[in-house]
Short mmCIF file of C-alpha atoms and ligand atoms in Angstrom, two decimals:
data_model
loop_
_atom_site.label_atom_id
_atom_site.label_comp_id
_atom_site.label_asym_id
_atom_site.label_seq_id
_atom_site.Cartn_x
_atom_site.Cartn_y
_atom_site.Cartn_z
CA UNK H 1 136.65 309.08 136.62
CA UNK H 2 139.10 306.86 135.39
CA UNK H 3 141.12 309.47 133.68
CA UNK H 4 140.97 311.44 137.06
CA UNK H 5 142.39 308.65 139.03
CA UNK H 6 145.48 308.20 136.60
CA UNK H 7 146.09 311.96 136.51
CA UNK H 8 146.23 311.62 140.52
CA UNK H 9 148.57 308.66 140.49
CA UNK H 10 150.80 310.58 137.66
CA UNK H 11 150.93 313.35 140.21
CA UNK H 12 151.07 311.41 143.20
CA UNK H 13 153.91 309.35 141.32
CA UNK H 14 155.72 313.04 140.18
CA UNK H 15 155.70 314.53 143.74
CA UNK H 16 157.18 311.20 145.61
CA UNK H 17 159.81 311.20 143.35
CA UNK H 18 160.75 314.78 143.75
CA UNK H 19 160.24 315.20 147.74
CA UNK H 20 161.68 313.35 150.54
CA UNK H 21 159.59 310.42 150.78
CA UNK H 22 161.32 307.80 148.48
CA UNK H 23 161.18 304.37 149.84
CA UNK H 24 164.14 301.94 150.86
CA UNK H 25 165.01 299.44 148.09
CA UNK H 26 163.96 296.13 149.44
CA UNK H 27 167.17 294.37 148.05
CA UNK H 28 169.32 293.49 151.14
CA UNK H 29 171.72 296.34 152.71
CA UNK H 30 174.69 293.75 153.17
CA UNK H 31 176.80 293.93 156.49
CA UNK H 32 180.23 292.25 156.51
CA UNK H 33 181.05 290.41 159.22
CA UNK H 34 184.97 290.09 160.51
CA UNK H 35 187.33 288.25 162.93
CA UNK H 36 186.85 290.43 166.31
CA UNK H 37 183.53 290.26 168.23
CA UNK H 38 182.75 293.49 169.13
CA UNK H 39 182.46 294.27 165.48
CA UNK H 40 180.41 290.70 165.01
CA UNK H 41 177.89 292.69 167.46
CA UNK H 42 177.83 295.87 166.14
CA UNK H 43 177.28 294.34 162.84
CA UNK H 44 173.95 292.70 164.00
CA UNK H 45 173.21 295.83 166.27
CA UNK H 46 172.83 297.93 163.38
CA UNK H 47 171.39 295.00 161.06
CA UNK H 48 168.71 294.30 163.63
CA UNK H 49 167.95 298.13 163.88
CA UNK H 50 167.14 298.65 160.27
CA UNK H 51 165.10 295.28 160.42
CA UNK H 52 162.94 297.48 162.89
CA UNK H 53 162.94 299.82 160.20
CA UNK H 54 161.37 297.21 157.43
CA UNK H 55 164.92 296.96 155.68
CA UNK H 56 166.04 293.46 154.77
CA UNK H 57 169.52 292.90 155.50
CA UNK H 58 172.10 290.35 154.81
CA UNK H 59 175.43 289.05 156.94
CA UNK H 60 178.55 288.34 154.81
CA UNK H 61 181.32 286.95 156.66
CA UNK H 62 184.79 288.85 154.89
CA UNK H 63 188.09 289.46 155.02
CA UNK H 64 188.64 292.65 157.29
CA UNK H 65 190.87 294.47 154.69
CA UNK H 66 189.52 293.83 151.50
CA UNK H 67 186.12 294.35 152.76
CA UNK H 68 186.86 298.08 151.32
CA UNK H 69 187.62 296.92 147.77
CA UNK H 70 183.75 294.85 148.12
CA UNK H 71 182.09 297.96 149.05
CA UNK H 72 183.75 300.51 146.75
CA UNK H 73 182.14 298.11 143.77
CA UNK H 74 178.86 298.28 145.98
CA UNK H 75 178.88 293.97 146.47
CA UNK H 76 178.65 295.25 150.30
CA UNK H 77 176.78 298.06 151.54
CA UNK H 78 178.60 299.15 154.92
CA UNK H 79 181.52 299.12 157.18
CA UNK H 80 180.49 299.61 161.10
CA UNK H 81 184.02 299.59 162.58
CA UNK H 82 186.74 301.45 160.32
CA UNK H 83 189.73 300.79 162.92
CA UNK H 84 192.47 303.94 162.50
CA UNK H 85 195.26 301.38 162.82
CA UNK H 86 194.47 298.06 161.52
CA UNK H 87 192.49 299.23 158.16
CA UNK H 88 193.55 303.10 157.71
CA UNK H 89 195.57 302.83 154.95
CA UNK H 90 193.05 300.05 152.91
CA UNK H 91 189.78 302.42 153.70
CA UNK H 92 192.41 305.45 152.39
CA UNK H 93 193.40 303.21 149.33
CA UNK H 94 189.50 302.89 148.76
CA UNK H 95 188.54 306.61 148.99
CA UNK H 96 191.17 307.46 146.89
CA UNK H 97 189.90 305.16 144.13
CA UNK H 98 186.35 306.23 144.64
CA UNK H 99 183.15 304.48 145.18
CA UNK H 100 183.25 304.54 148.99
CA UNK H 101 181.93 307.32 151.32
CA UNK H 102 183.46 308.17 154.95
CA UNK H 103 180.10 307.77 157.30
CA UNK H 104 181.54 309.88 159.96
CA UNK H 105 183.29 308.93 163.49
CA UNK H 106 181.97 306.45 166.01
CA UNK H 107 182.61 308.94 169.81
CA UNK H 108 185.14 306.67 170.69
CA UNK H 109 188.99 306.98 170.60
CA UNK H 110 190.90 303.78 169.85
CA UNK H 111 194.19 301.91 170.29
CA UNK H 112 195.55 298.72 168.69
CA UNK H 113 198.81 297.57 169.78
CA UNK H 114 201.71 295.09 171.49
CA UNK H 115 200.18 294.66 175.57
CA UNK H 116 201.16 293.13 177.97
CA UNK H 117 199.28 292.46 181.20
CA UNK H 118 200.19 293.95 184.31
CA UNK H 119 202.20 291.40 185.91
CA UNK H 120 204.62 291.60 183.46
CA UNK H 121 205.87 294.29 184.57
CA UNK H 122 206.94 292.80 187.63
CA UNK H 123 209.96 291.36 185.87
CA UNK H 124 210.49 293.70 183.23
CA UNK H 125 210.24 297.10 185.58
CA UNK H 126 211.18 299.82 182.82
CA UNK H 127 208.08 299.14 180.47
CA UNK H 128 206.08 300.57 178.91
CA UNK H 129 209.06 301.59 176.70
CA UNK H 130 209.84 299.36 173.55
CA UNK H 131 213.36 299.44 174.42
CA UNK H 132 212.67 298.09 177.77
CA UNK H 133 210.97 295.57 176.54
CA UNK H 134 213.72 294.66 173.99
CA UNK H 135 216.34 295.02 176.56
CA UNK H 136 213.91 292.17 178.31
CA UNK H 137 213.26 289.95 175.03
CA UNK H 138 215.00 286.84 177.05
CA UNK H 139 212.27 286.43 179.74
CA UNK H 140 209.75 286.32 176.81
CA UNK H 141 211.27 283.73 175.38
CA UNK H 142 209.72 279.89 174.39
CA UNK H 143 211.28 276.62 173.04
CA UNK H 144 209.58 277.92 169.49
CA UNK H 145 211.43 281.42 169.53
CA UNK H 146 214.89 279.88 170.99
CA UNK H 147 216.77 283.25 172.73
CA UNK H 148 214.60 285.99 171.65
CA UNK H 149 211.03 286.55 172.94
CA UNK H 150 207.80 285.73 171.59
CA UNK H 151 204.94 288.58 170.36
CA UNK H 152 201.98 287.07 169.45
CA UNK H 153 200.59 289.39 166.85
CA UNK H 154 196.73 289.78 165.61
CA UNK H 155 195.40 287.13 162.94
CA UNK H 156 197.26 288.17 159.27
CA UNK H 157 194.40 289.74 157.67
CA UNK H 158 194.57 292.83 160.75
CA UNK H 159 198.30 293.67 158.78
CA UNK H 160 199.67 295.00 161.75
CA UNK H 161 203.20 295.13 160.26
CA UNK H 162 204.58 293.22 163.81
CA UNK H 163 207.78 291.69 161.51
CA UNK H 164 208.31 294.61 159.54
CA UNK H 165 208.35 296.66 162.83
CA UNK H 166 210.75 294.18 164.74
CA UNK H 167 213.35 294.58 161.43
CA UNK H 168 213.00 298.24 161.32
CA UNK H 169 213.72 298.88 165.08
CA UNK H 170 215.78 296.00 165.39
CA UNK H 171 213.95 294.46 167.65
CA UNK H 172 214.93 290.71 169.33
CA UNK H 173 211.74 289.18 169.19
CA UNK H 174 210.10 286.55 166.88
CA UNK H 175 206.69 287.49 165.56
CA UNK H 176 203.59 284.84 165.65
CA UNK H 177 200.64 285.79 163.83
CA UNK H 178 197.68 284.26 166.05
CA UNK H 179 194.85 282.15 164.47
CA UNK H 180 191.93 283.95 165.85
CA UNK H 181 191.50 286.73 168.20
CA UNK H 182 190.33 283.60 170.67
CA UNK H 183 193.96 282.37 170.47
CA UNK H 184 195.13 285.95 172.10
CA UNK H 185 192.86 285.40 175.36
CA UNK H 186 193.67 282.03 175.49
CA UNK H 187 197.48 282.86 175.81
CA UNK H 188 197.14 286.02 178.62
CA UNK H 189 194.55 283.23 180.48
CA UNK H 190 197.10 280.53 180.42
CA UNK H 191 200.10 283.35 181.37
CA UNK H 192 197.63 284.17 184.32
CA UNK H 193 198.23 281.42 186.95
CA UNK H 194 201.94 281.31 187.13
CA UNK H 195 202.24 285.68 186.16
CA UNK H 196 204.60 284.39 182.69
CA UNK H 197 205.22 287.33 181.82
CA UNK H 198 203.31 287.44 178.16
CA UNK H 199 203.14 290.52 175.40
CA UNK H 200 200.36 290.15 172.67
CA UNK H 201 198.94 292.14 170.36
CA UNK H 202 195.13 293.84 172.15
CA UNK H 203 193.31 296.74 171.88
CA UNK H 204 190.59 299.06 173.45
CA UNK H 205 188.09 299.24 173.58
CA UNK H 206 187.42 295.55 174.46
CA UNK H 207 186.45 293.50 176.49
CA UNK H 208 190.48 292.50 178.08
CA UNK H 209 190.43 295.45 179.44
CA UNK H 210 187.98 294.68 182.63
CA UNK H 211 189.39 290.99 183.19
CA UNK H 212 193.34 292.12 182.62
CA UNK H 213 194.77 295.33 183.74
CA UNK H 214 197.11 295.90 181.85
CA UNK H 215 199.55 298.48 179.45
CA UNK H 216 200.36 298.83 175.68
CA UNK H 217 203.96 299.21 174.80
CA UNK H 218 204.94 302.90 174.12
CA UNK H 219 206.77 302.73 170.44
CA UNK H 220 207.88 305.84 168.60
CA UNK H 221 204.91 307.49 168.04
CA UNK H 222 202.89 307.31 165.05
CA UNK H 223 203.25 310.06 162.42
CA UNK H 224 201.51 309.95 159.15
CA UNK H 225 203.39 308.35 156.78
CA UNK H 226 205.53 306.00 158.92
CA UNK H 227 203.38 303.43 157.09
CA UNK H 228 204.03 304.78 153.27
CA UNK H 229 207.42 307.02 153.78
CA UNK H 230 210.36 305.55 154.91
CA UNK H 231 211.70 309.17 156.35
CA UNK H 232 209.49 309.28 158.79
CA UNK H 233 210.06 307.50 162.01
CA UNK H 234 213.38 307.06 163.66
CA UNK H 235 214.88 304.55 161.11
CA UNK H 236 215.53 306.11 158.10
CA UNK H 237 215.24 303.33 156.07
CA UNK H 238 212.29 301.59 156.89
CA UNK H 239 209.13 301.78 157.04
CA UNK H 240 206.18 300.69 159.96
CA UNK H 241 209.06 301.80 162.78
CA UNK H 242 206.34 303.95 164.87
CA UNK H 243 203.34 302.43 167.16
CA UNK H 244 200.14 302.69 166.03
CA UNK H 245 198.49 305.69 166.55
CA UNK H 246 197.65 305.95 170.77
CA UNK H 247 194.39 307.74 170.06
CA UNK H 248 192.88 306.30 166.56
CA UNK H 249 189.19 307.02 165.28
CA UNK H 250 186.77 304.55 164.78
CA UNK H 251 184.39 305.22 161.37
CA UNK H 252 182.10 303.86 159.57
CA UNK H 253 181.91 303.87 155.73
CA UNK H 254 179.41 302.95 152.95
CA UNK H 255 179.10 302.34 149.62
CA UNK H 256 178.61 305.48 147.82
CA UNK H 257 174.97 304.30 146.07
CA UNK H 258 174.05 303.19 149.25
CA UNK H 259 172.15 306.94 150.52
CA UNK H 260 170.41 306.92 147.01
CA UNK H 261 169.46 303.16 147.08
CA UNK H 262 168.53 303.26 150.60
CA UNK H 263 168.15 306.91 152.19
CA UNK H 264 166.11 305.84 155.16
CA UNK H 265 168.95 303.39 156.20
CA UNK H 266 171.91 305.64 155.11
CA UNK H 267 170.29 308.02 157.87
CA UNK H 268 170.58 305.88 160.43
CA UNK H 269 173.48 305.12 159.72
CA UNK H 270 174.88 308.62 159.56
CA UNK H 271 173.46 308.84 163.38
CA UNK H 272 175.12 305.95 164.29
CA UNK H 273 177.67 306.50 167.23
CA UNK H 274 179.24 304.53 169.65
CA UNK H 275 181.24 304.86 172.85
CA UNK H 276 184.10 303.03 174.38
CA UNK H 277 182.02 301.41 176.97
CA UNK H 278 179.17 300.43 174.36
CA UNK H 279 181.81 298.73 172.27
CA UNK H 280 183.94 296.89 174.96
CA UNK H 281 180.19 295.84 176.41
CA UNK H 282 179.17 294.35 173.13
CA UNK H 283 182.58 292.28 173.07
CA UNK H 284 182.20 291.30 177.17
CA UNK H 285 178.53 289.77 175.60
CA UNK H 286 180.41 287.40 173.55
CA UNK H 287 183.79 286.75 175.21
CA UNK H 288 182.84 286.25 178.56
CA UNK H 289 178.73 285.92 178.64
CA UNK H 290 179.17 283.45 175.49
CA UNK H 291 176.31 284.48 173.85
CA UNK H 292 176.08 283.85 170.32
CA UNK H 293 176.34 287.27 168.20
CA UNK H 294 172.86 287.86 167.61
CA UNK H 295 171.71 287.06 170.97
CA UNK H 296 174.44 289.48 172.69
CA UNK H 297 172.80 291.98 169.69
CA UNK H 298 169.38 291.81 171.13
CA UNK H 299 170.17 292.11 174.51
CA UNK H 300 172.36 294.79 173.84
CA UNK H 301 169.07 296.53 171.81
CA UNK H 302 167.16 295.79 174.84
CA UNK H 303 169.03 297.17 177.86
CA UNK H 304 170.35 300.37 175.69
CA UNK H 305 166.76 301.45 173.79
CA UNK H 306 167.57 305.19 174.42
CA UNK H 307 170.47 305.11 172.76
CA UNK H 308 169.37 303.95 169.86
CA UNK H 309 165.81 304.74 169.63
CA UNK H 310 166.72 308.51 169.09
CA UNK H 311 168.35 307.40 165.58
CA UNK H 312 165.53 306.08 163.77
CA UNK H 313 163.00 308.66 164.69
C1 TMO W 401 190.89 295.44 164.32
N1 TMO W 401 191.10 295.17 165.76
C2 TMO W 401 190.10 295.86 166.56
C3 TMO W 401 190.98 293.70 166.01
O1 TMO W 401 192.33 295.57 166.10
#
């Protein structure tokens, strides 16, 4: 009897490990957690999912660009929002070195750039065209920037190149790297009651969009390359003279052991998709509603179950 029972386990042992059914490591699937809170909400979206799921998950709070070097060497399992313009060229770095695996595309097109809400316009009538604005730079001007105008860029660590473009298109502005995304809302809301006109750096989707109407500056337009090869763009010389690119992807990436390690969780994860709304909603949860991040998660969960119920089963 004994025997028997070993020779069943043996072969029960043999067949899990050669079908489908191997189980989720119970170390923790690690989710980084950035600067920008509709990725702060995706991040415990997903985590909260695959607690559902009987995974154990961890939160590490990371730097938003070398977050790809951390899960190339596996120290973090996942990347939920791969942003075409702010991180492009350090997830392209990371594939290229090997280690990391593109996820697949989020359905949602996205755009990081210099905005300005709508009243600006008002006194600068020929935007959106950069050189409209330029020609404008003096009413965007502050005691701190003396005659040229003021752009208040993203926080450093979303490199969007906002000096390197003003030198290479010659541009009369001073660039002002923000503190926190936080610091960008509170400079459109202070703009607000006296219409200053105001140009910062934003992006959709997000949650600005339903509280400002507003426009992103039209650059040159963004050809591969402008970022790596100084011939492309309209200066020859120089490099980051094109916008962003108007209609970016959105991606998520993983570690490459991660589908081995965890193959239940690297399938959700492969299903994984969200819209524009879904991801500007998840932002509005935290900017305006104030929730903290993993309330605005579970209430998200809640009020969208079909969405996400069709992933893990
Ligand atoms: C990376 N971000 C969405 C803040 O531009």
């Amino acid at each position: 009897m004994i025997k028997m029972t070993k020779a069943l386990t043996a072969g029960a042992l043999a067949l899990m490990s050669t079908t489908a059914f191997a189980a989720d490591s119970s170390d923790p699937i690690v989710i980084p957690i950035h600067n920008w809170s509709s990725q702060i909400v995706m991040s415990n979206v997903v985590g909260q999912i695959l607690e559902e799921k009987g995974n154990n998950v961890e939160y590490v709070t990371t730097d938003s660009q070398a977050v790809y070097e951390s899960i190339r060497l596996g120290d973090v399992t996942m990347e939920l929002e791969v942003w075409e313009g702010a991180f492009g060229a350090s997830f392209r770095a990371a594939l290229e070195k090997g280690g990391i695996v593109d996820v697949g595309d989020h359905n949602a097109v996205t755009r990081e750039d210099w905005w300005y809400p709508m009243w600006t316009k008002d006194a600068c009538p020929g935007l959106p065209s950069w050189e409209a604005l330029n020609d404008c730079a003096a009413i965007f001007a502050t005691a701190e920037t003396g005659e040229k105008g003021r752009y208040l860029d993203g926080p450093v660590d979303w490199l969007k190149h906002g000096q390197e473009r003003v030198a290479a298109l010659d541009m009369d502005f001073v660039v002002v790297n923000a503190g926190s995304a936080a610091a960008l809302w509170a400079e459109i809301g202070a703009a607000e009651a006296d219409k200053r006109p105001v140009v910062v750096f934003n992006w959709t989707p997000n949650f600005a969009e339903a509280v400002w109407p507003g426009e992103f500056v039209e650059f040159p337009a963004w050809e591969d390359g402008c970022d790596k090869d100084p011939a492309v763009g309209p200066n020859p010389d120089a490099l980051y003279d094109c916008g962003n690119p108007a209609t970016g992807y959105l991606k998520k990436a993983a570690w490459d052991g991660m589908e081995a390690k965890w193959p239940d969780a690297y399938a959700v994860l492969e299903k994984i998709s969200f819209t524009n709304p879904q991801i500007a909603q998840m932002a509005k949860l935290v900017d305006i509603d104030e929730l903290e991040p993993e309330d605005a998660a579970a209430q998200w969960l809640e009020g969208n179950k079909d969405v996400w119920e069709a992933w893990i089963n």
